[in-house]
Structure formats: structure tokens, C-alpha cells
PDB file of C-alpha atoms and ligand atoms in Angstrom:
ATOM      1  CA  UNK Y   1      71.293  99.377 111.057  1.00  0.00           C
ATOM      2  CA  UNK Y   2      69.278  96.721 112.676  1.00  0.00           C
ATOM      3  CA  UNK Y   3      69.932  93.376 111.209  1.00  0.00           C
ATOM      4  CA  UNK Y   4      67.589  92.778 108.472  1.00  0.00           C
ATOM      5  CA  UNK Y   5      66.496  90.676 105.162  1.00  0.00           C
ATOM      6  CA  UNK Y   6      67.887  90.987 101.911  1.00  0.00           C
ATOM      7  CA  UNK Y   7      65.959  90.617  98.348  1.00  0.00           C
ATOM      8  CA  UNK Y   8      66.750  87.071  98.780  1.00  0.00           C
ATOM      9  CA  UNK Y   9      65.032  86.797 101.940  1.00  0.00           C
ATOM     10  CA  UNK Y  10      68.677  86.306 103.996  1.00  0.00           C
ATOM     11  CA  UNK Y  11      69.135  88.300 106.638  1.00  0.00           C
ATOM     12  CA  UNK Y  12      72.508  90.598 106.571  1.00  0.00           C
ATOM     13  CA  UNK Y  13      74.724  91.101 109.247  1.00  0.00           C
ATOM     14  CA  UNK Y  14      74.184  94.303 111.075  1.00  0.00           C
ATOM     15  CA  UNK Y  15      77.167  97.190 111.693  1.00  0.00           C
ATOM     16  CA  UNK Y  16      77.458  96.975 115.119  1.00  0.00           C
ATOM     17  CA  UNK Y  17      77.562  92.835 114.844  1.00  0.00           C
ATOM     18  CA  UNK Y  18      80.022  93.310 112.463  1.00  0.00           C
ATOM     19  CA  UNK Y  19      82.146  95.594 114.440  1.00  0.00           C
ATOM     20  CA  UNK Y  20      81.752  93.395 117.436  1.00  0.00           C
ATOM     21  CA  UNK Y  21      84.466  90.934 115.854  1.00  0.00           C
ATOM     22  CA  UNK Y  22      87.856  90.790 117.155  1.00  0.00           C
ATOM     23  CA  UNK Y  23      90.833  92.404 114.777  1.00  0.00           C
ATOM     24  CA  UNK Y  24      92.179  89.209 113.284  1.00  0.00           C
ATOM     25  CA  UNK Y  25      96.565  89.755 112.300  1.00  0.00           C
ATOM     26  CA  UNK Y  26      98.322  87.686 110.248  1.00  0.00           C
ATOM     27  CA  UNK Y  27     102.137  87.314 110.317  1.00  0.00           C
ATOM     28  CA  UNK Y  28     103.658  84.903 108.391  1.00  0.00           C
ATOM     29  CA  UNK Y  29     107.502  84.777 107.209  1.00  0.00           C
ATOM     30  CA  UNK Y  30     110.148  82.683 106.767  1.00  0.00           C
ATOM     31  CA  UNK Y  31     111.169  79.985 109.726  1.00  0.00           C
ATOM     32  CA  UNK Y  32     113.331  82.344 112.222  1.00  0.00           C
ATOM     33  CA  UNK Y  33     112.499  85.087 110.508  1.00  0.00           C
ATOM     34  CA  UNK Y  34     111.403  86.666 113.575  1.00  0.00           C
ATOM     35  CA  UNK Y  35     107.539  86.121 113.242  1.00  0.00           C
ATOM     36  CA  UNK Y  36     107.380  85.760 117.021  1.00  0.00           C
ATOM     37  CA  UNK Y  37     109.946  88.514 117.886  1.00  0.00           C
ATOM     38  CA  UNK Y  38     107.277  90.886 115.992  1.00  0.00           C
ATOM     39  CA  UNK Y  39     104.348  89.675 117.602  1.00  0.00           C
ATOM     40  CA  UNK Y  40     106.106  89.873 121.333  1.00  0.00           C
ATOM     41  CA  UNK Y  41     106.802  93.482 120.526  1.00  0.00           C
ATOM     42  CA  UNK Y  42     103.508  94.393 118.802  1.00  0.00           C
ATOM     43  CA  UNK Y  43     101.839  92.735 122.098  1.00  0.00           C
ATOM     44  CA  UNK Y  44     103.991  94.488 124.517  1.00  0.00           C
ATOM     45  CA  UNK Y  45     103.140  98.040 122.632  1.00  0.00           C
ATOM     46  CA  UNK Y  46      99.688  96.850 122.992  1.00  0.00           C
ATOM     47  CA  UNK Y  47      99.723  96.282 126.549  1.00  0.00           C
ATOM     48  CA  UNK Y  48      96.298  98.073 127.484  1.00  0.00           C
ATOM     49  CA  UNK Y  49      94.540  96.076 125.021  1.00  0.00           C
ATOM     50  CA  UNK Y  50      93.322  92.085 126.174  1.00  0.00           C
ATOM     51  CA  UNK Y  51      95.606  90.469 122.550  1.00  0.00           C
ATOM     52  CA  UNK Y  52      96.162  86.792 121.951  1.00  0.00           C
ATOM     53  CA  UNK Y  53      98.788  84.860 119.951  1.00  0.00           C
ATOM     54  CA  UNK Y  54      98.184  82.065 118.043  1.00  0.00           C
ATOM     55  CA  UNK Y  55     100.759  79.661 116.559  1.00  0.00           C
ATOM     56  CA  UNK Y  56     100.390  77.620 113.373  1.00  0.00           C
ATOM     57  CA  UNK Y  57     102.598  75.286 115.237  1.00  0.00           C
ATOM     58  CA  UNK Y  58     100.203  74.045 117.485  1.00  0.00           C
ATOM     59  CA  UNK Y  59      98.172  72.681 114.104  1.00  0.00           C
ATOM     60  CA  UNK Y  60     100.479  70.240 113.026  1.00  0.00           C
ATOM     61  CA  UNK Y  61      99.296  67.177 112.565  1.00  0.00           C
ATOM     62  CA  UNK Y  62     100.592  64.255 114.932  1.00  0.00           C
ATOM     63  CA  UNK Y  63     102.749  61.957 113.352  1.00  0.00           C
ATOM     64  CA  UNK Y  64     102.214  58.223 112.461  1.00  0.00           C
ATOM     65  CA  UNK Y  65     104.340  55.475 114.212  1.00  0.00           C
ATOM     66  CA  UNK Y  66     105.664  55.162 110.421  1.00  0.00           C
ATOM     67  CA  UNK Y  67     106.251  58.467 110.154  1.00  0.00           C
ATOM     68  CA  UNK Y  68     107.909  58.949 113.412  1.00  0.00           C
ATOM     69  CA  UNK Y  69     110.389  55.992 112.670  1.00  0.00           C
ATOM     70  CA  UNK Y  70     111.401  57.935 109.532  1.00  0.00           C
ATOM     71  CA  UNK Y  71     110.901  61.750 110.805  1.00  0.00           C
ATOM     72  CA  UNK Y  72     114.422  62.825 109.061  1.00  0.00           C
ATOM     73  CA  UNK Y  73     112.358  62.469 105.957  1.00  0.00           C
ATOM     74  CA  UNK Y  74     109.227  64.427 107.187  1.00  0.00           C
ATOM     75  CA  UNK Y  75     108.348  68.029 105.577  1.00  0.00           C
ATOM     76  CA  UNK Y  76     107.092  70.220 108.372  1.00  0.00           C
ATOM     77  CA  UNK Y  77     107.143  72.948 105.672  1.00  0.00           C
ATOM     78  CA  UNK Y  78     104.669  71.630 103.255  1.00  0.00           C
ATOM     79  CA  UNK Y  79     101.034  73.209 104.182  1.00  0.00           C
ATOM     80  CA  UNK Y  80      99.858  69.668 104.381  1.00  0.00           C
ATOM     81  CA  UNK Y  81     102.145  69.111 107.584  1.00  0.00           C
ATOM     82  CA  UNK Y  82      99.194  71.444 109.562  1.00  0.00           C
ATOM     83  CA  UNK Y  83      95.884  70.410 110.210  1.00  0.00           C
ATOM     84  CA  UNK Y  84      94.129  73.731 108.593  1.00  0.00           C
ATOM     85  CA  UNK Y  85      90.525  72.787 108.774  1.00  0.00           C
ATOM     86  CA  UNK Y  86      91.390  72.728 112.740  1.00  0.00           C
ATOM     87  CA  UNK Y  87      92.979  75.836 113.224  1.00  0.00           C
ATOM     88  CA  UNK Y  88      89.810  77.390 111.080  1.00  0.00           C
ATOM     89  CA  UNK Y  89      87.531  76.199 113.513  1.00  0.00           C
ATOM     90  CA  UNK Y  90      89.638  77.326 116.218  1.00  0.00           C
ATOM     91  CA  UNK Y  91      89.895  81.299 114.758  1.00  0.00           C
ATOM     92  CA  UNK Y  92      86.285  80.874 113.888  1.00  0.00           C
ATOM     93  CA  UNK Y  93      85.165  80.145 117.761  1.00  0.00           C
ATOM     94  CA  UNK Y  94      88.187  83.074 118.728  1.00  0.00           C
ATOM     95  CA  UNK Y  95      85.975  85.286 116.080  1.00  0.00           C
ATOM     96  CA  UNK Y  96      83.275  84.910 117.813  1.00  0.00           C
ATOM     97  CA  UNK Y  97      83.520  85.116 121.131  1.00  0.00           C
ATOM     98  CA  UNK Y  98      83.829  81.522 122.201  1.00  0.00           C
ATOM     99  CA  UNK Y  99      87.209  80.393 124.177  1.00  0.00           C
ATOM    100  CA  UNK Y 100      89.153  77.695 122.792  1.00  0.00           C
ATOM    101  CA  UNK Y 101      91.807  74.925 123.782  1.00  0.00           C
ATOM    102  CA  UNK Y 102      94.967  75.092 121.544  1.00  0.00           C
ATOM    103  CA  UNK Y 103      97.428  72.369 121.672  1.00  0.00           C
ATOM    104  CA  UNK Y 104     101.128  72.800 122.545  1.00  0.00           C
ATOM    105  CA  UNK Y 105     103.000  71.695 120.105  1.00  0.00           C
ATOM    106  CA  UNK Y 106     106.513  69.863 121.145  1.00  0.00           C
ATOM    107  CA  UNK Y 107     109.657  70.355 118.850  1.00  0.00           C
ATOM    108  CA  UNK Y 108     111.480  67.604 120.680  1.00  0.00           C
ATOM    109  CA  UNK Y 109     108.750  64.692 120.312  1.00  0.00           C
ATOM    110  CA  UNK Y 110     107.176  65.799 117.156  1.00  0.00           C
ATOM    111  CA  UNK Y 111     103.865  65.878 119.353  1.00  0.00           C
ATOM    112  CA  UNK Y 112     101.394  68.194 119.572  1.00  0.00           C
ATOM    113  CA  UNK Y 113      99.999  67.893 123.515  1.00  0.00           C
ATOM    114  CA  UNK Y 114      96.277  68.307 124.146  1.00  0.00           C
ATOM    115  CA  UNK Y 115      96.648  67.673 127.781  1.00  0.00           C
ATOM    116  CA  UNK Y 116      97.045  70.547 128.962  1.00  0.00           C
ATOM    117  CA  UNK Y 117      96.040  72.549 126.386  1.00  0.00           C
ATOM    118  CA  UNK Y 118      96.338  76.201 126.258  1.00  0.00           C
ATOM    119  CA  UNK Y 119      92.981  78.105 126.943  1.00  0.00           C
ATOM    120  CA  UNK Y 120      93.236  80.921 124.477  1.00  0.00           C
ATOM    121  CA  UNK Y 121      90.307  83.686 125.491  1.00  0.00           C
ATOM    122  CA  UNK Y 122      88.516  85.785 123.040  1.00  0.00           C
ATOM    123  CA  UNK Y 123      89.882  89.420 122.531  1.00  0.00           C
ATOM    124  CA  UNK Y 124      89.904  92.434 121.336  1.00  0.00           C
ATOM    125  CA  UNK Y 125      92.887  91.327 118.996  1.00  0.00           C
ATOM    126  CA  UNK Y 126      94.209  88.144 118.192  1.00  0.00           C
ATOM    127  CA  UNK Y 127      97.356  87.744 116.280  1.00  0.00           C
ATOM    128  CA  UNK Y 128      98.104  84.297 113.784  1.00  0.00           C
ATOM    129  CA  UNK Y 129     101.504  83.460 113.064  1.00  0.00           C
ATOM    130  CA  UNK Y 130     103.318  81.103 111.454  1.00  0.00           C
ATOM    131  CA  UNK Y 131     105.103  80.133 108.284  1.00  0.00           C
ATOM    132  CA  UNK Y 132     102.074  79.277 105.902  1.00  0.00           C
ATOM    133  CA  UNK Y 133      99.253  81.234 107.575  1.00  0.00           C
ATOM    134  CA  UNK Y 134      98.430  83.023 104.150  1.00  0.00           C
ATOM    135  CA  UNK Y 135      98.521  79.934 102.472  1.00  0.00           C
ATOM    136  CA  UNK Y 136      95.255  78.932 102.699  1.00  0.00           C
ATOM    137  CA  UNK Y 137      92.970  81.320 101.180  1.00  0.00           C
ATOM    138  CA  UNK Y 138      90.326  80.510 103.831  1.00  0.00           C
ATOM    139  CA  UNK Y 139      92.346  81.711 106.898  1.00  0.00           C
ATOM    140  CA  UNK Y 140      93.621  84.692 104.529  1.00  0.00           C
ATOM    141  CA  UNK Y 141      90.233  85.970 104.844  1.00  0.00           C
ATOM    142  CA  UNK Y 142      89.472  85.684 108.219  1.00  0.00           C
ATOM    143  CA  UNK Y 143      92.622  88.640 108.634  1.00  0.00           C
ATOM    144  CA  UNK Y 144      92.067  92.472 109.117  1.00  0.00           C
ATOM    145  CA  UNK Y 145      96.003  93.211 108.659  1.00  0.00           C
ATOM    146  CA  UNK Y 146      98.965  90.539 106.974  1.00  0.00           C
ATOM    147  CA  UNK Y 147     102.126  91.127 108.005  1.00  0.00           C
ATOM    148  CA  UNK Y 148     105.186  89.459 105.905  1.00  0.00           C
ATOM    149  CA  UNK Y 149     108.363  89.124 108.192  1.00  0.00           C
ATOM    150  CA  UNK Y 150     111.332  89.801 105.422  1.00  0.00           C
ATOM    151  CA  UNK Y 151     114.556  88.617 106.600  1.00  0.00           C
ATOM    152  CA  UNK Y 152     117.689  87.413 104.790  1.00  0.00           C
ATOM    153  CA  UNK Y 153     117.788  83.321 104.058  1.00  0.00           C
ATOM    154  CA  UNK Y 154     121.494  83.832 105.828  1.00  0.00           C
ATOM    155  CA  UNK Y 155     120.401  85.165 108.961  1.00  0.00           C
ATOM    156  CA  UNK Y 156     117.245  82.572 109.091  1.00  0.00           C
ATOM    157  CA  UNK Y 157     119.837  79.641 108.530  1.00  0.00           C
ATOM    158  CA  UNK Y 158     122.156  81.567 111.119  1.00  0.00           C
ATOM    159  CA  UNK Y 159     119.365  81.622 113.541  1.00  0.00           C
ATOM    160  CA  UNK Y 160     118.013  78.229 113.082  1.00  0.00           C
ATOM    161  CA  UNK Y 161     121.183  76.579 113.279  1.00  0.00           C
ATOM    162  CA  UNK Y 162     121.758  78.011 116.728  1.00  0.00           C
ATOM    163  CA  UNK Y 163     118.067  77.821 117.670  1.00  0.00           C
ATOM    164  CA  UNK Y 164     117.648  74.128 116.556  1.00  0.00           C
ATOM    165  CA  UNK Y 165     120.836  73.071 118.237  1.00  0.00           C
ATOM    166  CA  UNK Y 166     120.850  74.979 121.348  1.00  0.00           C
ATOM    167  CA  UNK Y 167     116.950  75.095 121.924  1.00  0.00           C
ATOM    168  CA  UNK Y 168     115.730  71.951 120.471  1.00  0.00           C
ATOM    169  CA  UNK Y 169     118.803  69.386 121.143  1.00  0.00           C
ATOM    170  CA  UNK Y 170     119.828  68.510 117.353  1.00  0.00           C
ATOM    171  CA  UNK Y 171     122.976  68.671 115.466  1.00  0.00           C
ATOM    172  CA  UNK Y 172     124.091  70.924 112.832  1.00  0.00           C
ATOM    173  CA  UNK Y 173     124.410  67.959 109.714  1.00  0.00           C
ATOM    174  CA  UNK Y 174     120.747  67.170 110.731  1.00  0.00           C
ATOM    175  CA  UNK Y 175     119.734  70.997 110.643  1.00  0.00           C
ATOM    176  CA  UNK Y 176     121.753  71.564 107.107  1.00  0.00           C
ATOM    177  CA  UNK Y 177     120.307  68.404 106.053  1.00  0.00           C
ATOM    178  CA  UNK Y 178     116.364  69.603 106.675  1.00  0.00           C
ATOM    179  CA  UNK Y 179     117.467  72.731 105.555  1.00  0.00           C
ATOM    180  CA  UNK Y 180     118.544  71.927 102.187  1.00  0.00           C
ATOM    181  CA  UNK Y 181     115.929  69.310 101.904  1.00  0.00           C
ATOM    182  CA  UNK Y 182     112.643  70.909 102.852  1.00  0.00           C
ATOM    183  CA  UNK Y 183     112.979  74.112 104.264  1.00  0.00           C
ATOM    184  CA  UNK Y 184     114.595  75.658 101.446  1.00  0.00           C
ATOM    185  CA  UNK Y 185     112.634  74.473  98.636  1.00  0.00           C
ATOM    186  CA  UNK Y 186     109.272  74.966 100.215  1.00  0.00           C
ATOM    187  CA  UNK Y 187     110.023  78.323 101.492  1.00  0.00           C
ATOM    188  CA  UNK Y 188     110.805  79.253  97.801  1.00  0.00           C
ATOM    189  CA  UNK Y 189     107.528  77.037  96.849  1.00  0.00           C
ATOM    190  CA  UNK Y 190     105.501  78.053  99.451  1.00  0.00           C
ATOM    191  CA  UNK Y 191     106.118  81.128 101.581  1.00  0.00           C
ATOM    192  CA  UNK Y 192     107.502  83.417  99.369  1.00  0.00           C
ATOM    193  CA  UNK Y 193     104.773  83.501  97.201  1.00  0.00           C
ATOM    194  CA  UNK Y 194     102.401  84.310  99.726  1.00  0.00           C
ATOM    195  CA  UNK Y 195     104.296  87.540 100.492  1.00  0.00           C
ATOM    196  CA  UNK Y 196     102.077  89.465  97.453  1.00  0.00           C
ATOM    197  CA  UNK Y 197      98.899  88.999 100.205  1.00  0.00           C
ATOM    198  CA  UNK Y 198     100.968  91.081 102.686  1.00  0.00           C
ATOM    199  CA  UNK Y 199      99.696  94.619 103.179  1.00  0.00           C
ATOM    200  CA  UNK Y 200     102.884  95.244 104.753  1.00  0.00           C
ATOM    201  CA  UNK Y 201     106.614  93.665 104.496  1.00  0.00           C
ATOM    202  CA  UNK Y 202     108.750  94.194 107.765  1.00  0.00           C
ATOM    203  CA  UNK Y 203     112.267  94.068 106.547  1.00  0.00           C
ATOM    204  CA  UNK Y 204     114.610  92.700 109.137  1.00  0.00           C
ATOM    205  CA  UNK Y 205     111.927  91.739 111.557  1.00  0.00           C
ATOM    206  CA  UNK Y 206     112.433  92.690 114.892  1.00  0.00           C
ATOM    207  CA  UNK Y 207     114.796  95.395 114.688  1.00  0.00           C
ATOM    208  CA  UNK Y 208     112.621  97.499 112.958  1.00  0.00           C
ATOM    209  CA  UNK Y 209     110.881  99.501 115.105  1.00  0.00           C
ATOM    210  CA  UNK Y 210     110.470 101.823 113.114  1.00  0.00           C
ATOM    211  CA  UNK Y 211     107.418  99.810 111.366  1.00  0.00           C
ATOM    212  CA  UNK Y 212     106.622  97.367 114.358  1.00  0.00           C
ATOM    213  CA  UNK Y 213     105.704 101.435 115.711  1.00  0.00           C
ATOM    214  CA  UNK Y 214     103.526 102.066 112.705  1.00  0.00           C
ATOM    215  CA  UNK Y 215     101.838  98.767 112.853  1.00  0.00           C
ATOM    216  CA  UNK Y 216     100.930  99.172 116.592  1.00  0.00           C
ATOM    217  CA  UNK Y 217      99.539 102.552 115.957  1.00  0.00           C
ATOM    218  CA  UNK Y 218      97.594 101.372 112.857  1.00  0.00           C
ATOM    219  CA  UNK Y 219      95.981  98.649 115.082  1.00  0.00           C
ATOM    220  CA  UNK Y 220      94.954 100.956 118.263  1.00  0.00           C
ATOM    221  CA  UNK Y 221      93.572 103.717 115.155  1.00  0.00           C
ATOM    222  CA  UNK Y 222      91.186 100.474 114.107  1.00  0.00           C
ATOM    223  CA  UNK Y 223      90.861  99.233 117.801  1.00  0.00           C
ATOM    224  CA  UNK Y 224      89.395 102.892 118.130  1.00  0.00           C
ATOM    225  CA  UNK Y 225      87.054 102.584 115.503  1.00  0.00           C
ATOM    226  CA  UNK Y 226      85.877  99.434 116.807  1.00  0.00           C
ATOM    227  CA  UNK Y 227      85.044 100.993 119.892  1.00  0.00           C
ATOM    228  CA  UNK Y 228      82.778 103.608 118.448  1.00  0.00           C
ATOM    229  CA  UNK Y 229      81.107 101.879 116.349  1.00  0.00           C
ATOM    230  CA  UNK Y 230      80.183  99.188 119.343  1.00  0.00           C
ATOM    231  CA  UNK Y 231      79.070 102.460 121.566  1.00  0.00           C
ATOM    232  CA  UNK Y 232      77.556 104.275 118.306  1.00  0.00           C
ATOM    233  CA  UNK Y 233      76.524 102.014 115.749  1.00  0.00           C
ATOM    234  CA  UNK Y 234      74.951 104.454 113.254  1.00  0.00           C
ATOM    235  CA  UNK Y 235      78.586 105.951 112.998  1.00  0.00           C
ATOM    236  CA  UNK Y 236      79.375 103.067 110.732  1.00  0.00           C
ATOM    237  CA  UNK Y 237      77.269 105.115 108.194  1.00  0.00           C
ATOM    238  CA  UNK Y 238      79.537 107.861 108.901  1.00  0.00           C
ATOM    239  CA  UNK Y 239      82.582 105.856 108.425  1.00  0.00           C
ATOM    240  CA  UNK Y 240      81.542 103.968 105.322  1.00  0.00           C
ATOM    241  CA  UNK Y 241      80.768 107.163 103.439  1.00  0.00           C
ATOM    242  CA  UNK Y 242      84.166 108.654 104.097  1.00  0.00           C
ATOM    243  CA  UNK Y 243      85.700 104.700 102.791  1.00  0.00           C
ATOM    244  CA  UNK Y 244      83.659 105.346  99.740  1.00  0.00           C
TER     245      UNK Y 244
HETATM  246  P1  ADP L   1     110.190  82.884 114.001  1.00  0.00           P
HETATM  247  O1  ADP L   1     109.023  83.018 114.932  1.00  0.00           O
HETATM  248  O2  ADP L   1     109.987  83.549 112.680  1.00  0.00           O
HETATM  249  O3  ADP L   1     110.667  81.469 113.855  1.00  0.00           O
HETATM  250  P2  ADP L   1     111.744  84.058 116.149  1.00  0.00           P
HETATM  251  O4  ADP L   1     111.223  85.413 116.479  1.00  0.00           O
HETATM  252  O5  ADP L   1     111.376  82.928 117.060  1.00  0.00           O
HETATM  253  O6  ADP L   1     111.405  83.691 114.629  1.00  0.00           O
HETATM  254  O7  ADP L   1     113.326  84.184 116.027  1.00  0.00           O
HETATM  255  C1  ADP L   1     114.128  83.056 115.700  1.00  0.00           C
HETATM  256  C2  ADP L   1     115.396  83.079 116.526  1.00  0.00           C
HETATM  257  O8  ADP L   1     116.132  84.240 116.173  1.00  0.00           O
HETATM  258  C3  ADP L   1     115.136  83.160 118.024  1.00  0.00           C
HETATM  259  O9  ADP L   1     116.118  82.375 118.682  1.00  0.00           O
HETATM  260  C4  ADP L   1     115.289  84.633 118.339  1.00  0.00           C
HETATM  261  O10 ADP L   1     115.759  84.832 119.647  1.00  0.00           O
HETATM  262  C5  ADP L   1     116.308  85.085 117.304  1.00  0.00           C
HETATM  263  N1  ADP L   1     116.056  86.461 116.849  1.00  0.00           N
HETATM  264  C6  ADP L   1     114.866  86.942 116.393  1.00  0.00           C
HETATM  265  N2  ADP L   1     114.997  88.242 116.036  1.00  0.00           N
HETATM  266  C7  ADP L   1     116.283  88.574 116.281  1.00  0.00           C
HETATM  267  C8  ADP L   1     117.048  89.769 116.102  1.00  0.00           C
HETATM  268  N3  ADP L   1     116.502  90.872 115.612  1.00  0.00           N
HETATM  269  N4  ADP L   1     118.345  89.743 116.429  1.00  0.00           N
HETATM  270  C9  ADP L   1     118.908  88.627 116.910  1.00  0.00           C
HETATM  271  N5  ADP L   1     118.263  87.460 117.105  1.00  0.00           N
HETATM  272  C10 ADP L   1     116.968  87.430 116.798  1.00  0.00           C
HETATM  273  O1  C5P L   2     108.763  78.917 114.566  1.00  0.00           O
HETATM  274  P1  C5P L   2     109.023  78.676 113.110  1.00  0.00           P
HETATM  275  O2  C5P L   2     108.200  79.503 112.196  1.00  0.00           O
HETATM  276  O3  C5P L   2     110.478  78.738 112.768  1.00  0.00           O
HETATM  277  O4  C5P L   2     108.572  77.142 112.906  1.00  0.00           O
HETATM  278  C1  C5P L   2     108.514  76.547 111.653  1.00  0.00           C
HETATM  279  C2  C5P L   2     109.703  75.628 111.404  1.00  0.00           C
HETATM  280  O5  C5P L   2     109.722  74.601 112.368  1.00  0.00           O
HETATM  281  C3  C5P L   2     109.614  74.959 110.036  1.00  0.00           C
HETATM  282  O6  C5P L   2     110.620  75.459 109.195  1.00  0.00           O
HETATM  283  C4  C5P L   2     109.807  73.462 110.341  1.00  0.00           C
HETATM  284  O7  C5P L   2     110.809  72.882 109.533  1.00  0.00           O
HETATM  285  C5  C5P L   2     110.267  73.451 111.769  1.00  0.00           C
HETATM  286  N1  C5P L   2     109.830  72.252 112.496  1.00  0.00           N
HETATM  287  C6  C5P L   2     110.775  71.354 112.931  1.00  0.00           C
HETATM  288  N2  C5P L   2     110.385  70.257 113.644  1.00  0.00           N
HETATM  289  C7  C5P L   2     109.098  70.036 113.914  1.00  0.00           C
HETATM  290  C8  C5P L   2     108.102  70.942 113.478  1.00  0.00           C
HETATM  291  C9  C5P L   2     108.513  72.049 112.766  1.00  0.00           C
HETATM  292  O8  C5P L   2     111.974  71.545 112.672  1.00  0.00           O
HETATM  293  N3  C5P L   2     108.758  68.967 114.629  1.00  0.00           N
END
């Protein structure tokens, strides 16, 4: 299972190179469905592992002057709001083995804040979440497991309307407004018809531990199998001939 040349004369990735990758996660959802109450609790559950989250947030793009006089009429739902060829590059490096700086992005200014950035560190597992990360077919496929957060659109407007007051300083006709402008319409457009690449639906997001158990015990079956196969890598034979 040393690396070696195809017909065509490329050479193929090897098992144990292959194996070698991180476990990539997706979890997208609905905004406040509770994408990052899931990932807290699958990170917590996965304490003796070295796991990093990722945000889709931190890829949106900065805003113009023009569009930051008018920002009422700005669609952060719309998958052109993020800046996906960026956050490839970034999972790309993650993938393989390289550390990368990750921007915090600021609800209040509408900024995203390279300095200081947040030096994410490969691992053994790194989680991507955020509204539209199975939008893009591209960043679909760099994911082992998708996860689809599936909560009610009554308790996401509950949430954000207490969130987006409380947390990020704005008032309720603005929320409603954004709401029943963009957020609304492009979830319908958008988000919900990415949940058909999920290989599993949470219903009710974070209070389902029932399936936030099964996921974390999915992952650390696979994280096992990753081990092995680094330590043995003719096992992959093994393996693939019980997949077949
Ligand atoms: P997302 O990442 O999908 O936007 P969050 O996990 O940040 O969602 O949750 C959105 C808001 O709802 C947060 O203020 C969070 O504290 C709250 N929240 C999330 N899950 C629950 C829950 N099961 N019960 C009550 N509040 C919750
Ligand atoms: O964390 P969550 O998944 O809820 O974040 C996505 C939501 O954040 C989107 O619905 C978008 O409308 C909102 N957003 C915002 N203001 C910004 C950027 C995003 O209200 N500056």
C-alpha cells in the first residue's frame, strides 16, 4: 500500500496517507437552530480527542462603505454573503496538517477582524458549522459526517429575537424586519434544501442527547479506525473488503 502510479502514470494516494487526514463534520441548520449548542456538546463528549470548531461566520465577506451605509438592506443569508473560496483554502491547510489564522467575525460592526486572528491547529477532528456549509458542493466534499440541526422556525425566531436583542444590541422591528426579509426566504431557498446531503437530521438540536450520544460514539468508532490504520496500514485492506 505504498503510494504508487496508476495506468495513467499518476501516482495514487496511499492508505495510510489517506487515513492520516483529519475527520472533517459538517453541521449546518437553520440560524439559532442550535448548530453551536451541538457542536459544544459533541466537543465536550469528545474531550480526550484534540477537535476544532470552525465557523462559517468568520468567512463573511467585509462590507463596502456603500454597503455599510445601507446594511438594513444586506442579506447575510445568501451564500454569496461568505467568502467560500477562503474558507476552502482554510479546511484544505486544516486537512492537511498546516495551522491556520481564522478571522473573528463581529456581529456588532459587520467586520470580520484579522488582527488577532484565531490560530486554529490541525486535529484529529475538526467540526464546520454554519448556516450554508453544504451549500457549496466543494466544501460538501471535504466532510466525513453532515449533520442537519432541525428545529422549529418558531423557536429559531424565539431565539433570535432574544439573542439579537440581548446579545447583539438591536431592536425587535429591526430583527422582524431581517427576518421576514432575508432570513426567511433564504432559509426556505437555501438551507432547507441542503438538508437531503445530511446523513443525519438532529431534531430539536441540543436537547437531544439522545442522538448528539450516537453521533459522538459514531465519531470515536471512526477516530478508532483512523488510528489503526495509521499504526497498521495494510489493515485498510482488511477494512475495505468488509465495506465491499
Ligand atoms: P446556532 O449556532 O444554530 O445559531 P445556537 O446554538 O447559538 O444556534 O443557539 C441559538 C440561541 O438559542 C443561543 O442563545 C442559545 O443559548 C439558545 N439555545 C440553543 N439551544 C437551546 C435549547 N435547547 N434550549 C434553549 N435555548 C437554546
Ligand atoms: O450563528 P448563526 O448561524 O445564527 O448565524 C447566522 C445568522 O447571522 C444569519 O441568519 C444572518 O442573518 C445573521 N447575521 C446577522 N448580522 C451579521 C451577520 C450575520 O444578523 N452581521
Amino acid at each position: 500500500l505504498e503510494t504508487r502510479n496508476t495506468e495513467m502514470g499518476q501516482p495514487t494516494t496511499s492508505a495510510a496517507d489517506m487515513f492520516k487526514q483529519p475527520f472533517v463534520i459538517g453541521v449546518a441548520g437553520g440560524a439559532a437552530s442550535g448548530k453551536t449548542t451541538v457542536c459544544d456538546m459533541i466537543i465536550q463528549q469528545l474531550h480526550d480527542q484534540r477537535v476544532v470548531l470552525v465557523n462559517q461566520d468568520s468567512f463573511y465577506h467585509n462590507l463596502t462603505e456603500e454597503e455599510l451605509a445601507r446594511v438594513h438592506e444586506y442579506n447575510f443569508d445568501h451564500p454569496d454573503a461568505f467568502d467560500t473560496v477562503k474558507l476552502l483554502s482554510s479546511m484544505e491547510k486544516l486537512r492537511h496538517g498546516q495551522a491556520v489564522d481564522i478571522p473573528n467575525y463581529d456581529f456588532k460592526s459587520y467586520k470580520n477582524n484579522v488582527f488577532p486572528a484565531r490560530r486554529v491547529n490541525p486535529s484529529d477532528v475538526i467540526i464546520l458549522e454554519g448556516i450554508l456549509v453544504f451549500h457549496d458542493p466543494r466544501v460538501r466534499e471535504l466532510m466525513n459526517m453532515k449533520i442537519f440541526v432541525d428545529t422549529d422556525a418558531d423557536v429559531r425566531l424565539a431565539r433570535r429575537i432574544r439573542r439579537d436583542t440581548v446579545e447583539k444590541g438591536r431592536d425587535i422591528a429591526t430583527v422582524l424586519d431581517q427576518y421576514s426579509k432575508f432570513v426567511k426566504p433564504a432559509f426556505d431557498d437555501f438551507i432547507l434544501p441542503t438538508k437531503k446531503y445530511a446523513d443525519i437530521i438532529i431534531p430539536r438540536g441540543g436537547d437531544n442527547h439522545v442522538a448528539i450520544d450516537l453521533i459522538v460514539q459514531h465519531i470515536r468508532t471512526k477516530l478508532g479506525q483512523h488510528d489503526l490504520c495509521k499504526i497498521y496500514p495494510n489493515l485498510y485492506v482488511i477494512h475495505s473488503t468488509f465495506q465491499i
